[in-house]
Amino acid sequence: MLTNWINTHLLSILVFAPVLWGAFLLCFPERQAPLVKLLALLGALGIFAVAVFQMFHLTPDPTGVFLAEHHPWFSVVGLPVDYHVALDGLNFWLVLLTVFIVPLTLLGTWNSLKQRAGAAIALFLMLEGAILGALLSQDLLLFYLFWEAMLPPMYFLIGIWGGADRKYAANKFLLFTLAGSLLWLVALLYIASKAGSFAPVLMTQAALALPFKTQCTLFLAFALAFAIKVPLFPLHTWLPDAHTEAPTAGSVILAGVLLKLGGYGLLRFAVPIFPAAALHYAQPLAILSVIAIVYGALVAMVQSDIKKLVAYSSVSHMGFVVLGVASMTVVGTQGAIFQMLNHGISTGALFLLVGMLYDRAHTRQIADFGGVAKRMPIFTFFFLVVTLSSIGLPLTNGFVGEFLILNGTYTSGFGWGRAIAIVATLGVLLGAVYLLWMVKRVFWGPENPREDSGTAHLHSDLNAREIAVMIPIVVLIFWMGLHHRTFTAHSEAPVIKLLSEAKAPAARPAPLAHAPEAAPHRQPEEAH
């Protein structure tokens, strides 16, 4: 009976269990912070265990949906709003990524917060619930509500537990996100009034009946909100500040999952509802993506703060995600989805490792280090593996994602596809430059001679708790690099359907997903 109930309400459990558990932990006094940490970790592990056990026993129906809950909820200005959540190929692995990242982050940052740690952890769990709600929402107003619900927990995590400029970073994050989402809300209400519903299927039908210029205007409103969240150049300026000032847990969840909502929103709603407009604006999106890829890499190269370097690398790596979407090919779009998972694993791990280093050295300045490899060989091993995955070394997850995106862009039916793909390749090369140069200086460079240098404070390597956090991440890095079909199989059918409806010029199945078809046998011509 209990198992059937969990199966029926699994998605609601995933969404609201962390919210309710976080609200419960928020009631504990500060002196009981150690107990709150333990309860939060147990709760996050329980949610992860339930998700993994249940989700891997599901099979999709003919429409590709694994599980769904659909109930009427309320009406706004005469428009029905449904509580409609579903698990399908587009969000399957993003949901698992979220419930995987949260317990690892809680364990990896166990001693990072010194004051009001219980309240921060409670907000962290509530943020997890809002993210899962947005990923699973199928009704667009429900998606918007969860989208906005992500803002308060992240705002307070940055503004209260962040660094010296935390208030500036938190306000910038809030204002950028609100500016985009409010314009998007206007477009959302307009198209919903035409459709008589917030259901994406009906909104798509209504959008197709509108004049093309109107479709383009509405698409731009949608794309703006999602581009800010990615973030796409030139709307990226809030991200380095937010990453640098946020506590380690905030940086990990921001890079690991929160940014993915931008790319996911483009795929889930913007492209399907306005396919013609998406096709029309594919080239401008691709150009902005390439600028983000190269610009983010160049700016990362001149950073003196390790955390800020990783933050700008996020701008570059997420540019690949939008480029994959803009390619309008199955292989490129599959690469975009895969790259979202890659970035969540690799960049989230980099922020965790930088946090572990900062907890010991109390500095993130590259010049304060040198010779770290001698003092922390285990830490060096994990940092190097994650760095190599981030630069796309073959056999790691990063290589597969970037290769699929560049392949999809190069082979797209667009005239600009090859030139854009060639320029984007510079991002791969520059990524190796700034990350390996940083690793060389920090780990194998000459040790800073000052008594108060960062290296001088390094008296211990990673402990068992921190090693336990990093091992599953390293396993995933190589698993994703060697068995990518595990992570692309579920999304292939919905991606093909999405692009065929958009009438993309090269909506072909991914060449890495299928063996090449044999050439058709030519019949000999009949004699006349």
XYZ file of C-alpha atoms in Angstrom:
528
model
C 0.000 0.000 0.000
C 2.764 2.437 0.976
C 4.751 1.578 -2.157
C 1.735 2.236 -4.379
C 1.118 5.563 -2.660
C 4.766 6.588 -3.126
C 4.629 5.573 -6.794
C 1.462 7.591 -7.332
C 2.720 10.708 -5.540
C 6.466 10.369 -6.144
C 6.797 13.681 -7.969
C 4.949 15.641 -5.292
C 7.099 13.950 -2.641
C 10.251 15.025 -4.460
C 9.015 18.620 -4.699
C 7.479 19.204 -1.283
C 9.425 16.883 1.032
C 12.580 19.086 0.990
C 10.466 22.245 1.358
C 8.576 20.898 4.378
C 11.707 19.369 5.886
C 13.564 22.660 5.455
C 10.697 24.612 7.023
C 10.725 22.172 9.957
C 14.486 22.577 10.456
C 14.128 26.353 10.300
C 12.305 26.168 13.647
C 15.339 24.757 15.483
C 17.374 27.179 17.650
C 20.876 28.046 16.493
C 22.541 26.144 19.327
C 21.223 22.927 17.768
C 22.969 23.543 14.427
C 24.881 20.202 14.573
C 21.568 18.356 14.915
C 20.083 20.381 12.050
C 23.041 19.428 9.840
C 22.563 15.759 10.597
C 18.796 15.857 10.057
C 19.216 17.811 6.813
C 21.751 15.308 5.484
C 19.552 12.353 6.420
C 16.551 14.011 4.781
C 18.484 14.785 1.573
C 19.857 11.236 1.447
C 16.344 9.864 1.964
C 14.984 11.942 -0.925
C 17.864 10.787 -3.129
C 17.307 7.138 -2.193
C 13.569 7.317 -2.904
C 14.175 9.057 -6.239
C 16.797 6.576 -7.417
C 14.891 3.495 -6.276
C 11.583 4.586 -7.776
C 12.737 6.344 -10.956
C 14.841 3.464 -12.226
C 11.835 1.155 -12.006
C 9.714 3.373 -14.238
C 9.068 2.786 -17.915
C 7.806 5.512 -20.255
C 4.378 5.419 -21.846
C 3.972 5.844 -25.645
C 4.235 9.634 -25.242
C 7.575 9.320 -23.425
C 6.252 10.247 -19.971
C 7.491 8.135 -17.055
C 5.169 9.508 -14.398
C 2.675 12.358 -14.142
C 0.294 14.028 -11.692
C -2.417 16.268 -13.064
C -5.095 18.010 -10.974
C -7.097 21.224 -11.435
C -5.816 23.875 -9.049
C -7.260 27.406 -9.381
C -8.127 30.074 -11.945
C -6.480 33.437 -12.563
C -8.392 36.061 -14.607
C -10.579 33.223 -15.858
C -7.669 31.046 -16.963
C -7.393 27.592 -15.363
C -4.120 26.738 -13.640
C -3.392 23.026 -13.194
C -1.083 21.275 -10.802
C 0.566 19.302 -13.590
C 3.954 17.754 -12.943
C 5.579 15.055 -15.054
C 8.810 13.145 -15.417
C 9.960 12.551 -18.980
C 13.098 12.265 -21.062
C 13.913 15.976 -20.959
C 13.996 16.308 -17.177
C 14.778 12.751 -15.995
C 18.512 13.208 -15.451
C 18.249 16.838 -14.345
C 15.957 15.725 -11.506
C 18.420 13.007 -10.524
C 21.297 15.510 -10.746
C 19.500 17.795 -8.291
C 18.794 15.137 -5.668
C 22.378 13.846 -6.136
C 24.104 17.230 -5.737
C 22.251 18.323 -2.584
C 23.395 15.620 -0.108
C 26.941 15.757 -1.494
C 26.988 19.519 -0.989
C 25.671 19.249 2.565
C 28.341 16.661 3.396
C 31.119 18.490 1.576
C 30.429 21.835 3.292
C 29.804 20.349 6.753
C 32.128 22.765 8.577
C 32.088 25.684 6.133
C 29.394 27.803 7.782
C 30.318 29.068 11.236
C 27.255 31.180 12.090
C 23.544 30.418 11.749
C 24.397 27.252 9.851
C 21.033 25.666 10.662
C 19.051 28.431 8.964
C 21.277 28.308 5.866
C 20.856 24.550 5.539
C 17.092 24.836 5.938
C 16.954 27.431 3.144
C 19.166 25.165 1.038
C 16.632 22.336 1.278
C 13.763 24.678 0.443
C 15.720 25.799 -2.622
C 16.041 22.146 -3.672
C 12.263 21.759 -3.578
C 11.728 24.890 -5.695
C 14.241 23.682 -8.303
C 12.599 20.254 -8.523
C 9.191 21.904 -8.831
C 10.380 23.993 -11.766
C 11.977 20.994 -13.487
C 8.840 18.872 -13.172
C 6.190 21.534 -13.924
C 4.210 21.118 -17.140
C 1.761 23.979 -16.582
C 3.514 27.232 -17.476
C 2.158 29.329 -14.604
C 3.107 26.573 -12.170
C 6.584 26.636 -13.707
C 6.692 30.414 -13.267
C 5.691 30.165 -9.598
C 8.460 27.663 -8.859
C 10.853 29.776 -10.949
C 10.183 32.745 -8.682
C 10.231 30.549 -5.560
C 13.903 29.820 -6.245
C 14.810 33.486 -5.740
C 14.260 34.069 -1.970
C 16.364 31.124 -0.679
C 19.237 31.912 -3.057
C 19.003 35.634 -2.296
C 19.315 35.062 1.445
C 22.059 32.445 1.053
C 24.166 35.005 -0.807
C 23.083 38.097 1.147
C 23.484 36.681 4.674
C 26.155 33.974 4.418
C 28.207 35.400 1.548
C 31.497 37.307 1.414
C 32.356 40.960 1.920
C 30.284 42.212 -1.053
C 27.412 39.806 -0.414
C 24.655 42.437 -0.360
C 25.701 43.878 -3.710
C 25.921 40.405 -5.274
C 22.568 39.311 -3.825
C 20.764 42.444 -5.000
C 22.302 42.170 -8.470
C 21.223 38.532 -8.722
C 17.680 39.419 -7.639
C 17.286 42.440 -9.928
C 18.631 40.694 -13.032
C 16.412 37.666 -12.531
C 13.302 39.681 -11.697
C 13.755 42.022 -14.673
C 13.742 39.110 -17.085
C 11.001 37.108 -15.413
C 8.545 40.022 -15.141
C 8.782 40.736 -18.875
C 8.367 37.008 -19.464
C 5.252 37.021 -17.239
C 3.639 39.665 -19.464
C 4.284 37.537 -22.551
C 3.085 34.452 -20.690
C -0.229 36.054 -19.732
C -0.721 37.344 -23.273
C -0.282 33.977 -24.959
C -2.312 32.244 -22.212
C -5.212 34.643 -22.826
C -5.164 33.623 -26.488
C -4.983 29.920 -25.617
C -7.447 30.032 -22.714
C -4.996 27.940 -20.709
C -1.440 27.725 -19.372
C -1.021 24.240 -20.855
C 1.966 24.268 -23.279
C 0.106 22.258 -25.939
C -2.753 24.749 -26.123
C -0.374 27.702 -25.920
C 1.578 26.289 -28.857
C -1.591 26.037 -30.939
C -2.502 29.622 -30.054
C 1.007 30.892 -30.820
C 1.022 29.308 -34.273
C -2.134 31.270 -35.123
C -0.483 34.607 -34.296
C 1.339 36.825 -36.820
C 4.993 35.910 -37.183
C 6.234 39.230 -35.756
C 4.111 38.688 -32.662
C 5.530 35.193 -32.269
C 9.048 36.641 -32.464
C 8.302 39.273 -29.838
C 6.866 36.699 -27.442
C 9.774 34.325 -28.066
C 12.256 37.080 -27.226
C 10.460 37.722 -23.923
C 10.697 34.032 -23.056
C 14.301 33.768 -24.258
C 15.384 36.842 -22.276
C 14.319 35.340 -18.957
C 16.017 32.037 -19.744
C 19.157 33.726 -21.142
C 19.602 35.681 -17.890
C 19.420 32.475 -15.893
C 21.929 30.608 -18.145
C 23.518 33.317 -18.170
C 24.184 34.314 -21.769
C 26.425 37.208 -22.821
C 25.850 40.159 -22.249
C 23.407 39.260 -19.443
C 26.016 37.330 -17.475
C 27.449 40.009 -15.193
C 25.479 38.947 -12.107
C 26.960 35.437 -12.130
C 30.658 36.059 -11.264
C 29.623 38.295 -8.363
C 27.048 35.808 -7.095
C 29.470 32.879 -7.350
C 32.355 34.726 -5.724
C 30.353 36.071 -2.785
C 28.088 33.070 -2.179
C 29.038 30.476 0.437
C 30.392 27.237 -1.007
C 27.018 25.479 -0.784
C 25.369 28.361 -2.631
C 27.979 28.303 -5.395
C 27.626 24.548 -5.844
C 23.831 24.573 -6.139
C 23.967 27.677 -8.348
C 26.432 26.103 -10.781
C 25.224 22.537 -10.312
C 21.519 23.001 -10.954
C 20.150 26.549 -10.883
C 21.804 27.712 -14.114
C 20.412 24.664 -15.904
C 16.885 26.049 -15.578
C 17.767 28.591 -18.280
C 18.769 25.997 -20.874
C 15.953 23.711 -19.767
C 13.390 26.517 -20.151
C 14.524 27.142 -23.723
C 14.118 23.470 -24.585
C 10.946 22.799 -22.639
C 8.915 25.917 -23.446
C 10.493 28.594 -25.671
C 11.404 26.421 -28.676
C 8.288 24.162 -28.688
C 5.787 27.014 -28.237
C 7.436 29.325 -30.812
C 9.214 26.952 -33.227
C 9.275 29.345 -36.188
C 10.633 32.191 -34.064
C 13.225 29.876 -32.519
C 14.389 28.947 -36.005
C 14.463 32.631 -36.989
C 16.601 33.625 -33.996
C 18.882 30.583 -34.055
C 21.759 32.539 -35.595
C 21.700 35.465 -33.093
C 21.541 32.937 -30.238
C 24.482 31.028 -31.719
C 26.532 34.220 -32.105
C 25.863 35.293 -28.509
C 26.730 31.762 -27.377
C 30.094 31.858 -29.135
C 30.836 35.282 -27.668
C 30.024 33.889 -24.203
C 32.262 30.852 -24.830
C 35.304 32.865 -25.927
C 34.744 35.909 -23.699
C 34.183 33.813 -20.569
C 37.380 31.873 -21.272
C 39.456 35.003 -21.911
C 38.244 36.738 -18.753
C 38.794 33.560 -16.712
C 42.389 33.549 -17.913
C 43.219 36.848 -16.160
C 41.531 36.137 -12.814
C 43.609 36.126 -9.638
C 40.875 34.502 -7.491
C 40.368 30.754 -8.067
C 36.645 30.926 -7.362
C 36.132 33.820 -9.752
C 38.064 31.903 -12.411
C 35.697 28.959 -12.020
C 32.743 31.391 -12.114
C 33.803 32.787 -15.494
C 34.399 29.257 -16.734
C 30.672 28.721 -16.075
C 29.854 31.530 -18.497
C 31.973 29.796 -21.137
C 30.651 26.289 -20.509
C 27.013 27.335 -20.379
C 27.540 29.125 -23.689
C 28.028 25.668 -25.191
C 24.589 24.682 -23.877
C 22.828 27.528 -25.704
C 24.907 26.841 -28.814
C 23.662 23.244 -28.795
C 20.069 24.447 -28.580
C 20.637 27.021 -31.336
C 22.073 24.361 -33.652
C 18.534 22.947 -33.963
C 19.977 19.477 -34.592
C 19.307 16.318 -32.617
C 22.995 15.720 -31.962
C 23.576 19.331 -30.866
C 20.492 19.445 -28.659
C 21.399 16.107 -27.103
C 24.832 17.589 -26.474
C 23.249 20.618 -24.796
C 21.301 18.388 -22.396
C 24.410 16.301 -21.742
C 26.500 19.445 -21.201
C 24.039 20.661 -18.572
C 24.673 17.449 -16.654
C 28.429 17.767 -17.229
C 28.541 21.302 -15.945
C 26.531 20.372 -12.879
C 28.960 17.579 -12.013
C 32.313 19.117 -12.967
C 31.856 22.782 -12.075
C 29.900 21.892 -8.938
C 32.840 19.684 -7.921
C 35.318 22.485 -8.635
C 33.406 24.825 -6.330
C 33.338 22.123 -3.645
C 37.098 21.645 -3.940
C 37.794 25.379 -3.890
C 35.647 25.576 -0.742
C 37.653 22.773 0.894
C 40.866 24.632 0.065
C 39.490 27.928 1.384
C 38.381 26.322 4.669
C 42.030 25.420 5.287
C 43.922 28.355 3.760
C 41.379 31.183 4.285
C 42.316 32.626 0.892
C 41.454 31.954 -2.760
C 44.167 34.081 -4.364
C 46.282 32.084 -6.817
C 49.393 34.053 -5.793
C 48.993 32.893 -2.182
C 49.572 29.274 -3.130
C 52.211 27.125 -4.794
C 53.431 23.656 -3.952
C 49.997 22.467 -2.839
C 50.593 19.079 -4.492
C 53.297 18.240 -1.937
C 51.104 19.070 1.047
C 47.780 17.704 -0.236
C 48.362 14.881 -2.751
C 44.843 13.399 -2.412
C 43.246 16.819 -2.905
C 45.531 17.366 -5.908
C 44.397 14.093 -7.498
C 40.710 14.957 -7.238
C 41.237 18.553 -8.367
C 43.217 17.418 -11.410
C 40.617 14.815 -12.439
C 37.778 17.334 -12.178
C 39.839 19.944 -14.044
C 40.546 17.523 -16.893
C 36.837 16.721 -17.152
C 36.045 20.431 -17.222
C 38.423 21.029 -20.152
C 36.930 18.098 -22.065
C 39.653 15.459 -21.945
C 38.614 12.348 -23.934
C 37.141 9.563 -21.779
C 35.607 12.167 -19.438
C 32.119 13.635 -19.481
C 33.232 17.059 -20.720
C 34.575 15.678 -23.985
C 31.290 14.015 -24.956
C 29.148 17.091 -24.333
C 31.371 19.543 -26.185
C 31.947 17.117 -29.077
C 28.212 16.562 -29.590
C 27.512 20.307 -29.540
C 30.327 21.180 -31.955
C 29.370 18.256 -34.193
C 25.707 19.286 -34.216
C 26.546 22.909 -34.975
C 29.007 22.033 -37.750
C 26.607 19.617 -39.460
C 23.492 21.759 -39.067
C 21.627 22.902 -42.132
C 22.428 26.547 -41.383
C 24.901 28.365 -43.597
C 26.638 29.805 -40.550
C 26.970 26.469 -38.743
C 30.522 25.582 -39.770
C 32.006 29.017 -39.055
C 30.325 29.187 -35.646
C 31.522 25.685 -34.725
C 35.117 26.532 -35.678
C 35.114 29.699 -33.566
C 33.494 27.855 -30.647
C 36.360 25.364 -30.726
C 38.561 28.194 -29.421
C 36.618 27.929 -26.180
C 37.818 24.346 -25.748
C 41.429 25.374 -26.317
C 41.213 28.423 -24.049
C 39.539 26.307 -21.361
C 42.615 24.114 -21.260
C 44.822 27.202 -21.067
C 43.228 28.971 -18.094
C 42.470 25.858 -16.045
C 45.811 24.107 -16.540
C 47.711 27.364 -16.014
C 45.887 27.842 -12.710
C 46.596 24.235 -11.687
C 50.295 24.623 -12.541
C 50.666 27.758 -10.400
C 48.634 26.535 -7.429
C 49.795 22.932 -7.206
C 53.247 22.810 -8.778
C 54.369 26.430 -8.769
C 56.965 27.875 -6.357
C 55.573 28.035 -2.824
C 54.684 31.497 -1.535
C 57.399 32.273 1.055
C 55.219 34.390 3.357
C 54.406 32.908 6.746
C 50.732 33.767 6.313
C 50.477 32.457 2.734
C 47.746 30.059 1.708
C 50.094 27.105 1.385
C 51.498 27.720 4.878
C 48.038 27.050 6.337
C 47.704 23.647 4.629
C 48.447 21.153 7.397
C 46.056 18.345 6.433
C 44.868 16.599 3.302
C 41.263 15.643 2.586
C 39.600 13.695 5.389
C 37.374 10.630 4.990
C 34.197 12.742 4.752
C 35.581 14.870 1.923
C 36.956 11.844 0.070
C 33.532 10.206 0.351
C 32.039 13.273 -1.329
C 34.504 13.256 -4.231
C 34.521 9.526 -5.074
C 30.974 9.363 -6.564
C 31.711 12.513 -8.568
C 34.848 10.997 -10.104
C 32.945 7.785 -10.868
C 30.275 9.804 -12.671
C 32.885 11.770 -14.636
C 34.239 8.585 -16.221
C 30.897 6.779 -16.419
C 29.416 9.676 -18.401
C 32.514 9.844 -20.562
C 32.534 6.130 -21.386
C 28.795 5.296 -21.438
C 27.074 8.422 -22.669
C 24.078 6.480 -23.990
C 22.973 5.919 -20.404
C 22.298 9.651 -20.208
C 21.100 10.412 -23.743
C 18.736 7.509 -24.420
C 15.760 8.975 -22.532
C 15.949 12.399 -24.163
C 16.479 11.308 -27.775
C 12.823 10.708 -28.705
C 11.474 13.981 -27.223
C 14.317 15.931 -28.852
C 13.602 14.425 -32.284
C 9.908 15.250 -31.853
C 10.649 18.797 -30.710
C 12.935 19.587 -33.648
C 10.735 17.938 -36.251
C 7.875 20.192 -35.150
C 10.205 23.185 -35.404
C 11.048 22.090 -38.975
C 14.757 22.422 -38.243
C 16.910 22.084 -41.374
C 18.927 19.156 -40.008
C 16.752 17.372 -37.446
C 18.592 14.074 -37.761
C 19.283 11.454 -35.101
C 22.652 11.757 -33.411
C 25.372 9.835 -35.284
C 26.876 8.689 -31.971
C 23.549 7.222 -30.917
C 22.998 4.933 -33.881
C 25.086 2.863 -36.163
C 25.217 4.355 -39.668
C 22.542 3.032 -41.912
C 23.591 0.945 -44.875
C 23.364 2.650 -48.221
C 20.231 1.615 -50.080
C 20.804 -1.068 -52.684
C 20.450 0.346 -56.163
C 18.469 -1.753 -58.580
C 19.980 -2.121 -62.044
C 18.281 -0.086 -64.690
C 15.988 -2.054 -66.981
C 17.146 -2.510 -70.530
C 15.162 -0.660 -73.081
